[in-house]
Amino acid sequence: HCGPVNQVIFPEGSGDLIVTASTGDLRVWHVPSARELLRVKLQTLDCLSVCVTATGSSIISGWSDGKIRAFAPETGKMRWSIAEAHSGDVTSLAVCGDDSYSSWKLLSGGADGRVRVWKITPQHQVMLASLKEHRGVVTSIRVNNGETEAVSSSADGSCITWDMNRYVR
């Protein structure tokens, strides 16, 4: 990378691959060979957050222009995009649900202090809830195994547990 690496993840179930988010691009790496397998470049933007769906069928990424973009992991072709997902940077992402079904949920956190919940289908991406209690940038979001709760952390020093059925604290 030619700039800061903002996030590194191992896709679930794959110890041989990592995905990195950085200045101007996201990349997929094969760890044993230390080879880059895929690079998705958006030159004037920073990729700030990344996650991979449960089936590995999409790389979901958050960018400095406030958009969430999903890419095919084999080709890097864009599958869908959510414009104005946040006002400012999309700083954190978490998948909730199995993307092999007709719809699943995506959680996003932003520089605006909001946690947003999205219903994702192949044709549409609809916001289900916008949760605003953090006073700083959302730095991380994690979903529990039962997908009934999510925890978000913030640069303001707080961690909040969210009810994923009622979308409340």
Coordinates of N, CA and C in Angstrom, one line a residue:
H1 N 0.8 -1.2 0.0 CA 0.0 0.0 0.0 C 0.9 1.2 0.0
C2 N 0.3 2.3 -0.5 CA 1.1 3.6 -0.6 C 0.6 4.6 0.5
G3 N -0.3 4.1 1.3 CA -0.8 5.0 2.4 C -1.2 4.2 3.6
P4 N -1.8 4.8 4.6 CA -2.2 4.0 5.8 C -3.2 2.8 5.4
V5 N -3.0 1.7 6.1 CA -3.9 0.6 6.1 C -4.9 0.8 7.2
N6 N -6.2 1.0 6.8 CA -7.2 1.3 7.8 C -7.8 0.1 8.5
Q7 N -7.8 -1.0 7.8 CA -8.4 -2.2 8.4 C -7.8 -3.5 7.7
V8 N -7.7 -4.5 8.4 CA -7.2 -5.8 7.9 C -8.2 -6.9 8.5
I9 N -8.8 -7.7 7.6 CA -9.6 -8.8 8.1 C -9.3 -10.1 7.5
F10 N -9.5 -11.2 8.2 CA -9.6 -12.5 7.7 C -11.0 -12.9 7.4
P11 N -11.4 -13.1 6.2 CA -12.8 -13.5 5.9 C -13.1 -14.8 6.7
E12 N -14.3 -14.9 7.3 CA -14.6 -16.1 8.1 C -14.4 -17.4 7.3
G13 N -13.8 -18.3 8.0 CA -13.6 -19.6 7.4 C -12.4 -19.7 6.4
S14 N -11.6 -18.6 6.3 CA -10.5 -18.6 5.4 C -9.3 -18.1 6.1
G15 N -8.4 -19.0 6.5 CA -7.1 -18.6 7.1 C -6.1 -18.2 6.1
D16 N -6.3 -18.4 4.8 CA -5.3 -18.2 3.7 C -5.5 -16.8 3.1
L17 N -6.6 -16.1 3.3 CA -6.8 -14.8 2.7 C -7.0 -13.7 3.7
I18 N -6.5 -12.5 3.4 CA -6.8 -11.3 4.1 C -7.3 -10.3 3.1
V19 N -8.1 -9.4 3.6 CA -8.6 -8.2 2.9 C -8.2 -7.0 3.6
T20 N -7.6 -6.0 2.9 CA -7.1 -4.8 3.5 C -7.8 -3.6 2.9
A21 N -8.0 -2.6 3.7 CA -8.7 -1.3 3.3 C -7.6 -0.2 3.5
S22 N -7.4 0.6 2.4 CA -6.3 1.6 2.5 C -6.7 2.8 1.6
T23 N -5.7 3.7 1.5 CA -5.8 4.9 0.7 C -6.0 4.5 -0.7
G24 N -7.1 4.8 -1.3 CA -7.4 4.6 -2.7 C -7.8 3.2 -3.2
D25 N -7.7 2.2 -2.3 CA -8.1 0.9 -2.7 C -8.4 -0.1 -1.6
L26 N -8.9 -1.2 -2.0 CA -9.0 -2.4 -1.1 C -8.3 -3.5 -1.9
R27 N -7.7 -4.4 -1.1 CA -7.0 -5.5 -1.7 C -7.3 -6.9 -1.0
V28 N -7.2 -7.9 -1.8 CA -7.3 -9.3 -1.3 C -5.9 -9.9 -1.5
W29 N -5.4 -10.6 -0.4 CA -4.1 -11.2 -0.4 C -4.2 -12.6 -0.1
H30 N -3.3 -13.4 -0.7 CA -3.1 -14.8 -0.4 C -2.0 -14.9 0.6
V31 N -2.2 -15.2 1.8 CA -1.2 -15.2 2.9 C 0.0 -16.1 2.7
P32 N -0.3 -17.4 2.4 CA 0.9 -18.3 2.2 C 1.9 -17.9 1.2
S33 N 1.4 -17.3 0.1 CA 2.3 -16.9 -1.0 C 2.7 -15.4 -0.9
A34 N 2.0 -14.7 0.0 CA 2.2 -13.2 0.1 C 1.9 -12.5 -1.3
R35 N 0.9 -13.1 -2.0 CA 0.6 -12.5 -3.3 C -0.7 -11.7 -3.2
E36 N -0.8 -10.6 -4.0 CA -2.0 -9.9 -4.1 C -2.9 -10.6 -5.2
L37 N -4.1 -10.9 -4.8 CA -5.0 -11.6 -5.7 C -6.0 -10.6 -6.4
L38 N -6.3 -9.5 -5.7 CA -7.3 -8.6 -6.3 C -7.0 -7.2 -5.7
R39 N -7.2 -6.2 -6.6 CA -7.1 -4.8 -6.2 C -8.3 -4.0 -6.8
V40 N -9.0 -3.3 -5.9 CA -10.1 -2.5 -6.4 C -9.7 -1.1 -6.1
K41 N -9.5 -0.2 -7.1 CA -9.0 1.1 -6.9 C -10.1 2.2 -7.1
L42 N -10.2 3.1 -6.2 CA -11.0 4.3 -6.4 C -10.0 5.4 -5.9
Q43 N -9.3 6.0 -6.9 CA -8.1 6.7 -6.6 C -8.2 7.9 -5.7
T44 N -9.3 8.6 -5.8 CA -9.4 9.9 -5.0 C -10.0 9.6 -3.6
L45 N -10.3 8.4 -3.3 CA -11.0 8.0 -2.0 C -10.2 7.1 -1.1
D46 N -10.6 7.1 0.1 CA -10.0 6.2 1.1 C -11.0 5.1 1.4
C47 N -10.5 3.8 1.4 CA -11.3 2.7 1.9 C -11.0 2.6 3.4
L48 N -12.1 2.8 4.2 CA -11.9 2.9 5.6 C -12.3 1.7 6.4
S49 N -13.2 0.9 5.8 CA -13.7 -0.3 6.5 C -14.1 -1.3 5.4
V50 N -14.0 -2.6 5.9 CA -14.3 -3.7 5.0 C -14.8 -4.9 5.7
C51 N -15.7 -5.7 5.1 CA -16.1 -7.0 5.7 C -16.5 -7.9 4.5
V52 N -16.6 -9.1 4.7 CA -16.9 -10.1 3.7 C -18.2 -10.8 4.1
T53 N -19.1 -11.1 3.2 CA -20.4 -11.7 3.5 C -20.1 -13.2 4.0
A54 N -21.1 -13.8 4.6 CA -20.9 -15.1 5.2 C -20.5 -16.2 4.1
T55 N -21.1 -16.1 2.9 CA -20.8 -17.0 1.9 C -19.5 -16.7 1.1
G56 N -19.0 -15.5 1.4 CA -17.8 -15.0 0.6 C -18.1 -14.5 -0.7
S57 N -19.4 -14.2 -1.0 CA -19.8 -13.8 -2.3 C -19.6 -12.3 -2.6
S58 N -19.4 -11.5 -1.5 CA -19.2 -10.1 -1.7 C -18.3 -9.5 -0.7
I59 N -17.5 -8.6 -1.2 CA -16.7 -7.8 -0.3 C -17.4 -6.5 -0.1
I60 N -17.8 -6.1 1.1 CA -18.5 -4.9 1.4 C -17.5 -3.9 2.0
S61 N -17.5 -2.7 1.5 CA -16.5 -1.7 1.8 C -17.1 -0.3 2.1
G62 N -16.5 0.4 3.1 CA -17.0 1.7 3.5 C -15.9 2.7 3.0
W63 N -16.4 3.9 2.5 CA -15.4 4.8 1.9 C -15.5 6.2 2.4
S64 N -14.6 7.0 2.1 CA -14.5 8.4 2.6 C -15.5 9.3 2.0
D65 N -16.2 8.9 0.9 CA -17.2 9.7 0.3 C -18.6 9.4 0.9
G66 N -18.7 8.6 2.0 CA -20.0 8.3 2.6 C -20.7 7.2 1.9
K67 N -20.1 6.5 1.0 CA -20.8 5.4 0.3 C -20.3 4.0 0.8
I68 N -21.2 3.1 0.7 CA -20.9 1.7 0.9 C -21.0 1.0 -0.4
R69 N -19.9 0.3 -0.7 CA -19.9 -0.4 -2.0 C -19.6 -1.9 -1.8
A70 N -20.3 -2.7 -2.6 CA -20.1 -4.2 -2.6 C -19.4 -4.6 -3.9
F71 N -18.4 -5.5 -3.8 CA -17.7 -5.9 -5.0 C -17.6 -7.4 -5.0
A72 N -17.6 -8.0 -6.2 CA -17.4 -9.4 -6.4 C -15.9 -9.7 -6.1
P73 N -15.7 -10.8 -5.2 CA -14.3 -11.0 -4.8 C -13.4 -11.6 -5.9
E74 N -14.0 -12.2 -6.9 CA -13.2 -12.8 -8.0 C -12.7 -11.8 -9.0
T75 N -13.6 -10.8 -9.3 CA -13.3 -9.9 -10.4 C -13.1 -8.4 -9.9
G76 N -13.7 -8.1 -8.8 CA -13.7 -6.7 -8.3 C -14.8 -5.8 -8.9
K77 N -15.7 -6.5 -9.7 CA -16.8 -5.7 -10.3 C -17.8 -5.3 -9.2
M78 N -18.2 -4.0 -9.3 CA -19.2 -3.5 -8.3 C -20.5 -4.2 -8.5
R79 N -21.1 -4.7 -7.3 CA -22.4 -5.4 -7.3 C -23.5 -4.4 -7.0
W80 N -23.2 -3.5 -6.0 CA -24.2 -2.5 -5.6 C -23.5 -1.4 -4.8
S81 N -24.2 -0.3 -4.6 CA -23.6 0.8 -3.9 C -24.8 1.5 -3.1
I82 N -24.5 2.0 -1.9 CA -25.4 2.8 -1.2 C -24.8 4.2 -1.1
A83 N -25.4 5.1 -1.9 CA -25.0 6.5 -1.8 C -25.5 7.2 -0.6
E84 N -24.7 8.1 0.0 CA -25.0 8.8 1.2 C -25.4 7.9 2.3
A85 N -24.7 6.8 2.5 CA -24.9 5.9 3.6 C -24.7 6.6 4.9
H86 N -23.7 7.5 4.9 CA -23.4 8.3 6.1 C -23.0 9.7 5.6
S87 N -23.2 10.7 6.4 CA -22.7 12.1 6.0 C -21.2 12.1 6.4
G88 N -20.3 11.9 5.5 CA -18.9 11.7 5.8 C -18.5 10.3 5.7
D89 N -17.4 10.0 6.4 CA -16.7 8.7 6.3 C -17.6 7.5 6.8
V90 N -17.5 6.4 6.1 CA -18.1 5.1 6.6 C -17.0 4.4 7.2
T91 N -17.0 4.3 8.6 CA -15.8 3.9 9.3 C -15.9 2.5 9.8
S92 N -17.0 1.8 9.8 CA -17.1 0.5 10.3 C -18.3 -0.3 9.7
L93 N -18.1 -1.6 9.5 CA -19.1 -2.4 8.9 C -19.2 -3.8 9.6
A94 N -20.4 -4.3 9.6 CA -20.6 -5.7 10.1 C -21.8 -6.3 9.3
V95 N -21.6 -7.6 8.9 CA -22.7 -8.3 8.3 C -23.5 -9.0 9.4
C96 N -24.8 -9.0 9.2 CA -25.7 -9.6 10.1 C -26.7 -10.5 9.3
G97 N -26.5 -11.8 9.3 CA -27.3 -12.7 8.5 C -26.5 -13.4 7.5
D98 N -27.1 -14.3 6.8 CA -26.6 -15.2 5.8 C -27.0 -14.6 4.5
D99 N -26.0 -14.2 3.6 CA -26.4 -13.6 2.3 C -26.8 -14.7 1.3
S100 N -26.9 -15.9 1.7 CA -27.4 -16.9 0.7 C -29.0 -16.9 0.7
Y101 N -29.6 -16.2 1.6 CA -31.0 -16.0 1.6 C -31.4 -14.7 0.8
S102 N -32.7 -14.5 0.5 CA -33.1 -13.4 -0.3 C -32.8 -12.1 0.2
S103 N -32.7 -11.9 1.6 CA -32.3 -10.7 2.2 C -31.5 -10.9 3.5
W104 N -30.7 -10.0 3.8 CA -29.9 -10.0 5.0 C -29.6 -8.6 5.5
K105 N -29.0 -8.4 6.6 CA -28.7 -7.1 7.2 C -27.3 -6.8 7.2
L106 N -27.0 -5.5 7.0 CA -25.7 -4.9 7.1 C -25.7 -3.8 8.1
L107 N -24.8 -3.7 9.0 CA -24.6 -2.6 9.9 C -23.5 -1.7 9.5
S108 N -23.7 -0.4 9.5 CA -22.6 0.5 9.2 C -22.5 1.6 10.3
G109 N -21.2 2.0 10.5 CA -20.9 3.1 11.4 C -20.2 4.2 10.7
G110 N -20.5 5.4 11.2 CA -19.9 6.5 10.4 C -19.2 7.5 11.3
A111 N -18.5 8.5 10.6 CA -17.8 9.6 11.3 C -18.9 10.5 12.0
D112 N -20.1 10.4 11.5 CA -21.2 11.2 12.1 C -21.7 10.6 13.4
G113 N -21.2 9.5 13.9 CA -21.6 8.9 15.2 C -22.8 8.0 15.1
R114 N -23.3 7.8 13.9 CA -24.5 7.0 13.7 C -24.1 5.5 13.4
V115 N -25.0 4.6 13.9 CA -25.0 3.2 13.5 C -26.3 3.1 12.7
R116 N -26.1 2.5 11.5 CA -27.2 2.3 10.6 C -27.4 0.9 10.3
V117 N -28.7 0.4 10.1 CA -29.0 -1.0 9.8 C -29.7 -1.0 8.5
W118 N -29.1 -1.8 7.6 CA -29.6 -1.9 6.2 C -30.2 -3.2 5.9
K119 N -31.3 -3.3 5.2 CA -31.8 -4.6 4.6 C -31.2 -4.6 3.2
I120 N -30.5 -5.7 2.9 CA -29.8 -5.9 1.6 C -30.5 -7.1 0.8
T121 N -30.9 -6.8 -0.4 CA -31.3 -7.8 -1.3 C -30.5 -7.6 -2.6
P122 N -30.5 -8.5 -3.5 CA -29.7 -8.2 -4.8 C -30.1 -7.0 -5.5
Q123 N -31.4 -6.6 -5.4 CA -31.9 -5.4 -6.2 C -32.0 -4.1 -5.4
H124 N -32.1 -4.2 -4.0 CA -32.4 -3.0 -3.2 C -31.5 -3.1 -1.9
Q125 N -31.2 -1.9 -1.5 CA -30.6 -1.7 -0.2 C -31.4 -0.6 0.5
V126 N -32.1 -1.0 1.6 CA -33.0 -0.1 2.3 C -32.6 0.1 3.8
M127 N -32.5 1.4 4.2 CA -32.2 1.6 5.6 C -33.4 1.2 6.5
L128 N -33.1 0.4 7.5 CA -34.2 0.0 8.5 C -34.1 0.8 9.7
A129 N -33.0 1.3 10.1 CA -32.9 2.1 11.3 C -31.6 2.9 11.3
S130 N -31.7 4.1 11.9 CA -30.5 5.0 12.1 C -30.4 5.3 13.6
L131 N -29.4 4.8 14.2 CA -29.2 4.9 15.7 C -28.2 5.9 16.0
K132 N -28.5 7.0 16.7 CA -27.6 8.1 17.0 C -27.5 8.3 18.5
E133 N -26.4 7.7 19.1 CA -26.1 8.0 20.5 C -24.7 8.2 20.8
H134 N -23.8 7.8 19.8 CA -22.4 8.1 19.9 C -22.1 9.6 19.6
R135 N -21.1 10.2 20.3 CA -20.8 11.6 20.1 C -19.5 11.7 19.3
G136 N -19.0 10.6 18.9 CA -17.7 10.6 18.1 C -17.8 9.6 17.0
V137 N -16.8 9.4 16.3 CA -16.7 8.5 15.1 C -16.9 7.0 15.7
V138 N -17.8 6.3 14.9 CA -18.0 4.9 15.3 C -16.7 4.1 14.8
T139 N -16.1 3.4 15.7 CA -14.8 2.8 15.4 C -14.9 1.3 15.1
S140 N -16.0 0.7 15.6 CA -16.1 -0.8 15.4 C -17.6 -1.2 15.7
I141 N -18.0 -2.2 14.9 CA -19.3 -2.8 15.2 C -19.1 -4.3 15.1
R142 N -19.7 -5.0 16.1 CA -19.7 -6.5 16.1 C -21.1 -7.0 16.4
V143 N -21.5 -8.1 15.8 CA -22.8 -8.7 16.0 C -22.6 -10.1 16.8
N144 N -23.4 -10.3 17.8 CA -23.3 -11.6 18.5 C -23.7 -12.8 17.6
N145 N -23.4 -14.0 18.1 CA -23.7 -15.2 17.3 C -25.1 -15.4 17.0
G146 N -26.0 -15.1 17.9 CA -27.4 -15.2 17.7 C -28.0 -14.1 16.9
E147 N -27.2 -13.1 16.5 CA -27.7 -11.9 15.8 C -28.8 -11.2 16.4
T148 N -28.9 -11.2 17.7 CA -29.9 -10.5 18.4 C -29.4 -9.2 19.0
E149 N -28.1 -9.1 19.1 CA -27.5 -7.8 19.6 C -26.2 -7.5 18.8
A150 N -26.0 -6.2 18.8 CA -24.8 -5.7 18.2 C -24.1 -4.7 19.2
V151 N -22.8 -4.6 19.2 CA -22.1 -3.7 20.0 C -21.3 -2.7 19.1
S152 N -21.4 -1.4 19.4 CA -20.6 -0.5 18.6 C -19.7 0.3 19.6
S153 N -18.6 0.6 19.1 CA -17.6 1.4 19.9 C -17.4 2.7 19.2
S154 N -16.9 3.7 20.0 CA -16.8 5.1 19.4 C -15.5 5.7 19.9
A155 N -15.0 6.7 19.2 CA -13.9 7.5 19.6 C -14.3 8.4 20.8
D156 N -15.5 8.5 21.1 CA -15.9 9.2 22.3 C -15.7 8.4 23.6
G157 N -15.2 7.2 23.5 CA -15.0 6.3 24.7 C -16.1 5.4 25.1
S158 N -17.2 5.4 24.3 CA -18.4 4.6 24.7 C -18.5 3.4 23.9
C159 N -19.1 2.4 24.5 CA -19.6 1.1 23.8 C -21.0 1.0 24.1
I160 N -21.8 0.7 23.0 CA -23.3 0.6 23.2 C -23.7 -0.7 22.6
T161 N -24.6 -1.4 23.4 CA -25.2 -2.6 22.9 C -26.6 -2.3 22.4
W162 N -26.8 -2.8 21.2 CA -28.1 -2.5 20.5 C -28.9 -3.8 20.3
D163 N -30.2 -3.7 20.5 CA -31.2 -4.7 20.3 C -31.5 -4.8 18.8
M164 N -31.1 -5.9 18.2 CA -31.3 -6.0 16.7 C -32.7 -6.3 16.3
N165 N -33.6 -6.5 17.2 CA -35.0 -6.8 16.8 C -35.8 -5.5 16.9
R166 N -35.5 -4.7 17.9 CA -36.2 -3.4 18.1 C -35.5 -2.2 17.8
Y167 N -34.2 -2.3 17.5 CA -33.3 -1.2 17.1 C -33.3 -0.1 18.2
V168 N -33.0 -0.5 19.4 CA -32.9 0.4 20.5 C -31.7 0.0 21.3
R169 N -31.2 0.9 22.1 CA -30.1 0.7 23.0 C -30.4 -0.4 24.0

